[in-house]
Amino acid sequence: MPVNGKKMAVLLTGAALVSAVAVFSGAWGYVSGLQNKPEVQLVTGSEKVVDLDLLSQIETAAAKSRIEPVDARVDSVWKAIPGYNGLEIDIEATYQAVSSKKRKAGEAIPYVYRQIPAKVTLNDLGEQPIYRGNPNKPMVSLMINVAWGNEFLVPMLNTLDAENVKTTFFLDGSWLKKNPELAGEILKRGHEVENHAYTHPNMSRLSRDRAELEIAKTQDLLKESLGVENKWFAPPSGDFNQQTVSIAQARGLKTVLWTLDTVDWKHPAPDAVIQKISTKVEPGFLILMHPTDSSSRALKGMIDGIRAKGLEIGTVSQTLSPERIMPKGS
């Protein structure tokens, strides 16, 4: 039945008319769903008009734009790589949002999206180290390991504030013990705070008991002094073995390394650090740095270079999460 030049269907109590028109249009799946929903339950004398042309447009766009999820997997080089959720247009939510408002002819449809969860996540991969996020996710993280360098921490925090960037600081337990107020300031500014062992040892050289003590002592201190539920463990100097990963896993922690290193402990020129990061950074990268003079002075330029590649900067948890970066306005 034409109404203002459009195909419309009226849902009546028997719904016979809708059945015929909706099946013909290819939108019956959605229309039949509408009939069974409490909010549009039909009673004698009631009716609900369904714009079948609009439904058809939404369904066509949904079929063309669907992105399948990517499962987490173990790579021969990068080891555990997180999954990344897929994306699809929520047909029902989009229709309801559009049909509830007056829309001008030819006006673009503001689609409502929803994520399609990956079937395999990091939790399904067992005891594996992690070096990077999913390469399909346009996000990176700055991993700032802290065992020294107090004089550069506040300037770096100020830069991160100015640039509206939140990231992850891995704290050496002995440093945390001596600097609870500074650690609290990091947390207060909205950053993630995680585990970097207690005395900055080479984890692969430790007995099992000693290795567990290094991880457990800092994990407990994070909880006691900052109220932090620890999730990630970054081995000092990147030194670890399978025993390290197993101990961390048993304590509910995943072992995380880095993809790209600033090597800022060698005090390179800030411009060199900016050039290196801006040139080499890719989606999913974890960028290692410390509170040094080089990184402090290079930080703003690094952020600019990362963003120039269309990448967002998040915490380690955000970067390694399968959660999709949703389209703007969705």
GROMACS .gro file of C-alpha atoms in nm:
model
  330
    1MET     CA    1   0.000   0.000   0.000
    2PRO     CA    2   0.165   0.326  -0.107
    3VAL     CA    3   0.182   0.600   0.153
    4ASN     CA    4   0.360   0.917   0.047
    5GLY     CA    5   0.527   0.723  -0.234
    6LYS     CA    6   0.674   0.461   0.005
    7LYS     CA    7   0.594   0.098   0.071
    8MET     CA    8   0.430   0.071   0.413
    9ALA     CA    9   0.280  -0.222   0.597
   10VAL     CA   10   0.024  -0.202   0.874
   11LEU     CA   11   0.054  -0.470   1.144
   12LEU     CA   12  -0.299  -0.585   1.217
   13THR     CA   13  -0.413  -0.839   1.475
   14GLY     CA   14  -0.403  -1.125   1.225
   15ALA     CA   15  -0.092  -0.981   1.052
   16ALA     CA   16  -0.195  -1.144   0.725
   17LEU     CA   17  -0.136  -0.830   0.521
   18VAL     CA   18   0.209  -0.779   0.671
   19SER     CA   19   0.302  -1.140   0.603
   20ALA     CA   20   0.233  -1.106   0.234
   21VAL     CA   21   0.405  -0.771   0.182
   22ALA     CA   22   0.700  -0.842   0.415
   23VAL     CA   23   0.783  -1.178   0.263
   24PHE     CA   24   0.784  -1.018  -0.079
   25SER     CA   25   1.020  -0.742   0.038
   26GLY     CA   26   1.268  -0.972   0.214
   27ALA     CA   27   1.207  -0.800   0.549
   28TRP     CA   28   0.977  -1.060   0.699
   29GLY     CA   29   1.233  -1.183   0.950
   30TYR     CA   30   1.240  -0.847   1.119
   31VAL     CA   31   0.869  -0.770   1.083
   32SER     CA   32   0.766  -1.105   1.231
   33GLY     CA   33   1.003  -1.033   1.519
   34LEU     CA   34   0.832  -0.702   1.577
   35GLN     CA   35   0.496  -0.872   1.613
   36ASN     CA   36   0.624  -1.086   1.900
   37LYS     CA   37   0.780  -0.804   2.099
   38PRO     CA   38   0.588  -0.682   2.407
   39GLU     CA   39   0.640  -0.318   2.319
   40VAL     CA   40   0.451  -0.361   1.990
   41GLN     CA   41   0.218  -0.642   2.096
   42LEU     CA   42  -0.101  -0.601   1.897
   43VAL     CA   43  -0.444  -0.585   2.053
   44THR     CA   44  -0.786  -0.539   1.899
   45GLY     CA   45  -0.807  -0.212   1.718
   46SER     CA   46  -0.435  -0.132   1.739
   47GLU     CA   47  -0.200  -0.103   1.446
   48LYS     CA   48   0.166  -0.028   1.377
   49VAL     CA   49   0.295   0.096   1.044
   50VAL     CA   50   0.618  -0.058   0.917
   51ASP     CA   51   0.816   0.117   0.642
   52LEU     CA   52   0.930  -0.175   0.430
   53ASP     CA   53   1.145   0.041   0.203
   54LEU     CA   54   1.339   0.162   0.506
   55LEU     CA   55   1.375  -0.193   0.636
   56SER     CA   56   1.501  -0.307   0.299
   57GLN     CA   57   1.763  -0.031   0.289
   58ILE     CA   58   1.887  -0.121   0.637
   59GLU     CA   59   1.898  -0.494   0.558
   60THR     CA   60   2.091  -0.433   0.237
   61ALA     CA   61   2.345  -0.213   0.415
   62ALA     CA   62   2.377  -0.470   0.694
   63ALA     CA   63   2.451  -0.751   0.450
   64LYS     CA   64   2.719  -0.546   0.272
   65SER     CA   65   2.893  -0.403   0.579
   66ARG     CA   66   2.914  -0.702   0.815
   67ILE     CA   67   3.268  -0.767   0.940
   68GLU     CA   68   3.342  -1.112   1.080
   69PRO     CA   69   3.522  -1.143   1.416
   70VAL     CA   70   3.886  -1.254   1.433
   71ASP     CA   71   3.970  -1.523   1.687
   72ALA     CA   72   4.269  -1.507   1.919
   73ARG     CA   73   4.551  -1.733   1.808
   74VAL     CA   74   4.905  -1.843   1.886
   75ASP     CA   75   5.156  -1.712   1.633
   76SER     CA   76   5.496  -1.874   1.579
   77VAL     CA   77   5.669  -1.537   1.626
   78TRP     CA   78   5.436  -1.315   1.828
   79LYS     CA   79   5.293  -1.595   2.046
   80ALA     CA   80   4.947  -1.508   2.184
   81ILE     CA   81   4.765  -1.257   1.965
   82PRO     CA   82   4.428  -1.134   2.096
   83GLY     CA   83   4.108  -1.172   1.899
   84TYR     CA   84   3.909  -0.880   1.763
   85ASN     CA   85   3.532  -0.860   1.765
   86GLY     CA   86   3.339  -0.830   1.441
   87LEU     CA   87   3.083  -0.564   1.358
   88GLU     CA   88   2.734  -0.557   1.214
   89ILE     CA   89   2.445  -0.317   1.179
   90ASP     CA   90   2.175  -0.379   1.440
   91ILE     CA   91   1.877  -0.387   1.206
   92GLU     CA   92   1.610  -0.363   1.472
   93ALA     CA   93   1.777  -0.087   1.673
   94THR     CA   94   1.851   0.112   1.357
   95TYR     CA   95   1.496   0.081   1.232
   96GLN     CA   96   1.348   0.183   1.565
   97ALA     CA   97   1.583   0.481   1.596
   98VAL     CA   98   1.514   0.606   1.244
   99SER     CA   99   1.140   0.540   1.233
  100SER     CA  100   1.087   0.718   1.565
  101LYS     CA  101   1.205   1.047   1.417
  102LYS     CA  102   1.105   1.253   1.117
  103ARG     CA  103   1.362   1.198   0.844
  104LYS     CA  104   1.399   1.412   0.534
  105ALA     CA  105   1.395   1.247   0.195
  106GLY     CA  106   1.745   1.136   0.093
  107GLU     CA  107   1.886   1.190   0.443
  108ALA     CA  108   2.155   0.939   0.540
  109ILE     CA  109   2.050   0.662   0.776
  110PRO     CA  110   2.231   0.684   1.115
  111TYR     CA  111   2.309   0.315   1.158
  112VAL     CA  112   2.329   0.154   1.501
  113TYR     CA  113   2.607  -0.103   1.525
  114ARG     CA  114   2.677  -0.396   1.753
  115GLN     CA  115   2.983  -0.613   1.804
  116ILE     CA  116   3.008  -0.979   1.708
  117PRO     CA  117   3.218  -1.147   1.980
  118ALA     CA  118   3.524  -1.346   1.881
  119LYS     CA  119   3.479  -1.714   1.969
  120VAL     CA  120   3.840  -1.759   2.085
  121THR     CA  121   3.997  -1.514   2.332
  122LEU     CA  122   4.331  -1.481   2.507
  123ASN     CA  123   4.189  -1.678   2.797
  124ASP     CA  124   4.150  -1.978   2.570
  125LEU     CA  125   4.515  -1.985   2.460
  126GLY     CA  126   4.671  -2.109   2.783
  127GLU     CA  127   5.015  -2.016   2.914
  128GLN     CA  128   5.150  -1.792   2.639
  129PRO     CA  129   5.338  -1.459   2.649
  130ILE     CA  130   5.192  -1.162   2.460
  131TYR     CA  131   5.397  -0.924   2.247
  132ARG     CA  132   5.131  -0.730   2.060
  133GLY     CA  133   4.761  -0.662   2.012
  134ASN     CA  134   4.553  -0.770   1.717
  135PRO     CA  135   4.684  -0.610   1.394
  136ASN     CA  136   4.326  -0.532   1.287
  137LYS     CA  137   4.270  -0.306   1.587
  138PRO     CA  138   4.387   0.054   1.523
  139MET     CA  139   4.510   0.107   1.877
  140VAL     CA  140   4.851   0.099   2.047
  141SER     CA  141   4.969   0.130   2.406
  142LEU     CA  142   5.263   0.294   2.576
  143MET     CA  143   5.413   0.051   2.830
  144ILE     CA  144   5.596   0.266   3.082
  145ASN     CA  145   5.812   0.053   3.312
  146VAL     CA  146   5.900   0.229   3.638
  147ALA     CA  147   6.186   0.132   3.868
  148TRP     CA  148   6.364   0.472   3.868
  149GLY     CA  149   6.337   0.813   3.702
  150ASN     CA  150   6.110   0.997   3.946
  151GLU     CA  151   6.212   1.340   3.820
  152PHE     CA  152   6.055   1.271   3.479
  153LEU     CA  153   5.732   1.106   3.591
  154VAL     CA  154   5.526   1.416   3.666
  155PRO     CA  155   5.629   1.595   3.343
  156MET     CA  156   5.529   1.281   3.151
  157LEU     CA  157   5.198   1.263   3.337
  158ASN     CA  158   5.136   1.628   3.253
  159THR     CA  159   5.197   1.563   2.884
  160LEU     CA  160   4.965   1.262   2.887
  161ASP     CA  161   4.698   1.476   3.056
  162ALA     CA  162   4.738   1.753   2.799
  163GLU     CA  163   4.703   1.502   2.515
  164ASN     CA  164   4.414   1.315   2.683
  165VAL     CA  165   4.606   0.987   2.672
  166LYS     CA  166   4.567   0.703   2.922
  167THR     CA  167   4.821   0.423   2.926
  168THR     CA  168   4.981   0.159   3.148
  169PHE     CA  169   5.260   0.193   3.402
  170PHE     CA  170   5.433  -0.127   3.518
  171LEU     CA  171   5.571  -0.068   3.867
  172ASP     CA  172   5.870  -0.234   4.028
  173GLY     CA  173   5.752  -0.341   4.372
  174SER     CA  174   6.048  -0.199   4.563
  175TRP     CA  175   5.993   0.135   4.386
  176LEU     CA  176   5.623   0.123   4.475
  177LYS     CA  177   5.710   0.055   4.838
  178LYS     CA  178   5.927   0.370   4.850
  179ASN     CA  179   5.698   0.590   4.639
  180PRO     CA  180   5.333   0.518   4.726
  181GLU     CA  181   5.229   0.882   4.680
  182LEU     CA  182   5.378   0.908   4.332
  183ALA     CA  183   5.225   0.573   4.239
  184GLY     CA  184   4.893   0.702   4.369
  185GLU     CA  185   4.928   1.010   4.149
  186ILE     CA  186   4.968   0.788   3.842
  187LEU     CA  187   4.650   0.605   3.936
  188LYS     CA  188   4.468   0.929   4.020
  189ARG     CA  189   4.539   1.060   3.670
  190GLY     CA  190   4.345   0.765   3.526
  191HIS     CA  191   4.625   0.537   3.413
  192GLU     CA  192   4.648   0.162   3.448
  193VAL     CA  193   4.901   0.037   3.705
  194GLU     CA  194   5.047  -0.315   3.678
  195ASN     CA  195   5.321  -0.558   3.793
  196HIS     CA  196   5.693  -0.534   3.707
  197ALA     CA  197   5.824  -0.780   3.974
  198TYR     CA  198   5.970  -0.661   4.303
  199THR     CA  199   6.348  -0.620   4.266
  200HIS     CA  200   6.386  -0.598   3.886
  201PRO     CA  201   6.553  -0.943   3.852
  202ASN     CA  202   6.618  -1.157   3.546
  203MET     CA  203   6.321  -1.387   3.595
  204SER     CA  204   6.460  -1.676   3.390
  205ARG     CA  205   6.749  -1.718   3.635
  206LEU     CA  206   6.534  -1.755   3.945
  207SER     CA  207   6.417  -2.064   4.127
  208ARG     CA  208   6.044  -2.124   4.111
  209ASP     CA  209   5.995  -2.011   4.471
  210ARG     CA  210   6.192  -1.690   4.420
  211ALA     CA  211   6.020  -1.614   4.091
  212GLU     CA  212   5.681  -1.657   4.251
  213LEU     CA  213   5.782  -1.431   4.540
  214GLU     CA  214   5.887  -1.155   4.297
  215ILE     CA  215   5.549  -1.158   4.127
  216ALA     CA  216   5.335  -1.220   4.436
  217LYS     CA  217   5.499  -0.953   4.650
  218THR     CA  218   5.429  -0.678   4.398
  219GLN     CA  219   5.081  -0.813   4.324
  220ASP     CA  220   4.997  -0.800   4.693
  221LEU     CA  221   5.147  -0.453   4.733
  222LEU     CA  222   4.945  -0.317   4.440
  223LYS     CA  223   4.631  -0.438   4.615
  224GLU     CA  224   4.729  -0.319   4.962
  225SER     CA  225   4.867   0.024   4.878
  226LEU     CA  226   4.660   0.120   4.571
  227GLY     CA  227   4.358  -0.111   4.573
  228VAL     CA  228   4.458  -0.238   4.229
  229GLU     CA  229   4.348  -0.581   4.106
  230ASN     CA  230   4.657  -0.678   3.909
  231LYS     CA  231   4.603  -0.831   3.558
  232TRP     CA  232   4.931  -0.801   3.369
  233PHE     CA  233   5.293  -0.891   3.443
  234ALA     CA  234   5.584  -0.736   3.250
  235PRO     CA  235   5.913  -0.922   3.313
  236PRO     CA  236   6.203  -0.684   3.390
  237SER     CA  237   6.437  -0.642   3.092
  238GLY     CA  238   6.206  -0.871   2.897
  239ASP     CA  239   6.380  -1.169   3.055
  240PHE     CA  240   6.154  -1.469   3.124
  241ASN     CA  241   6.104  -1.837   3.061
  242GLN     CA  242   5.804  -2.068   3.054
  243GLN     CA  243   5.822  -2.102   3.430
  244THR     CA  244   5.767  -1.725   3.456
  245VAL     CA  245   5.460  -1.740   3.234
  246SER     CA  246   5.320  -2.036   3.428
  247ILE     CA  247   5.365  -1.869   3.767
  248ALA     CA  248   5.202  -1.549   3.645
  249GLN     CA  249   4.915  -1.743   3.488
  250ALA     CA  250   4.854  -1.932   3.812
  251ARG     CA  251   4.817  -1.597   3.989
  252GLY     CA  252   4.568  -1.471   3.733
  253LEU     CA  253   4.821  -1.261   3.539
  254LYS     CA  254   4.912  -1.265   3.172
  255THR     CA  255   5.276  -1.207   3.078
  256VAL     CA  256   5.316  -0.912   2.843
  257LEU     CA  257   5.626  -0.795   2.655
  258TRP     CA  258   5.662  -0.527   2.389
  259THR     CA  259   5.651  -0.491   2.012
  260LEU     CA  260   5.858  -0.175   1.972
  261ASP     CA  261   6.128  -0.044   2.207
  262THR     CA  262   6.226   0.322   2.245
  263VAL     CA  263   6.557   0.208   2.401
  264ASP     CA  264   6.526   0.532   2.599
  265TRP     CA  265   6.755   0.402   2.874
  266LYS     CA  266   7.043   0.475   2.634
  267HIS     CA  267   6.930   0.842   2.631
  268PRO     CA  268   6.890   0.886   2.254
  269ALA     CA  269   6.800   1.227   2.113
  270PRO     CA  270   6.425   1.291   2.148
  271ASP     CA  271   6.395   1.353   1.773
  272ALA     CA  272   6.542   1.008   1.709
  273VAL     CA  273   6.285   0.848   1.939
  274ILE     CA  274   6.000   1.034   1.769
  275GLN     CA  275   6.126   0.933   1.425
  276LYS     CA  276   6.161   0.568   1.523
  277ILE     CA  277   5.815   0.538   1.677
  278SER     CA  278   5.638   0.744   1.410
  279THR     CA  279   5.797   0.538   1.131
  280LYS     CA  280   5.764   0.188   1.273
  281VAL     CA  281   5.443   0.190   1.478
  282GLU     CA  282   5.158  -0.029   1.351
  283PRO     CA  283   4.814  -0.128   1.482
  284GLY     CA  284   4.829  -0.334   1.799
  285PHE     CA  285   5.184  -0.236   1.894
  286LEU     CA  286   5.296  -0.218   2.256
  287ILE     CA  287   5.564   0.049   2.287
  288LEU     CA  288   5.819   0.013   2.566
  289MET     CA  289   5.947   0.320   2.745
  290HIS     CA  290   6.065   0.444   3.085
  291PRO     CA  291   6.056   0.776   3.271
  292THR     CA  292   6.378   0.908   3.116
  293ASP     CA  293   6.485   1.246   2.983
  294SER     CA  294   6.459   1.116   2.625
  295SER     CA  295   6.105   0.980   2.656
  296SER     CA  296   5.985   1.277   2.857
  297ARG     CA  297   6.096   1.519   2.585
  298ALA     CA  298   5.986   1.290   2.301
  299LEU     CA  299   5.643   1.199   2.440
  300LYS     CA  300   5.438   1.473   2.272
  301GLY     CA  301   5.600   1.406   1.935
  302MET     CA  302   5.547   1.030   1.976
  303ILE     CA  303   5.177   1.083   2.043
  304ASP     CA  304   5.148   1.311   1.740
  305GLY     CA  305   5.327   1.057   1.520
  306ILE     CA  306   5.107   0.769   1.638
  307ARG     CA  307   4.789   0.967   1.580
  308ALA     CA  308   4.909   1.078   1.237
  309LYS     CA  309   4.884   0.712   1.135
  310GLY     CA  310   4.519   0.703   1.240
  311LEU     CA  311   4.588   0.505   1.555
  312GLU     CA  312   4.434   0.552   1.898
  313ILE     CA  313   4.637   0.521   2.218
  314GLY     CA  314   4.496   0.320   2.505
  315THR     CA  315   4.596   0.116   2.805
  316VAL     CA  316   4.741  -0.232   2.768
  317SER     CA  317   4.405  -0.373   2.875
  318GLN     CA  318   4.225  -0.173   2.607
  319THR     CA  319   4.474  -0.258   2.334
  320LEU     CA  320   4.473  -0.630   2.411
  321SER     CA  321   4.095  -0.646   2.454
  322PRO     CA  322   3.884  -0.799   2.173
  323GLU     CA  323   3.649  -0.499   2.207
  324ARG     CA  324   3.614  -0.327   1.874
  325ILE     CA  325   3.675   0.042   1.818
  326MET     CA  326   3.324   0.140   1.715
  327PRO     CA  327   3.234   0.373   1.428
  328LYS     CA  328   3.192   0.734   1.534
  329GLY     CA  329   2.838   0.812   1.644
  330SER     CA  330   2.735   0.449   1.685
   0.00000   0.00000   0.00000
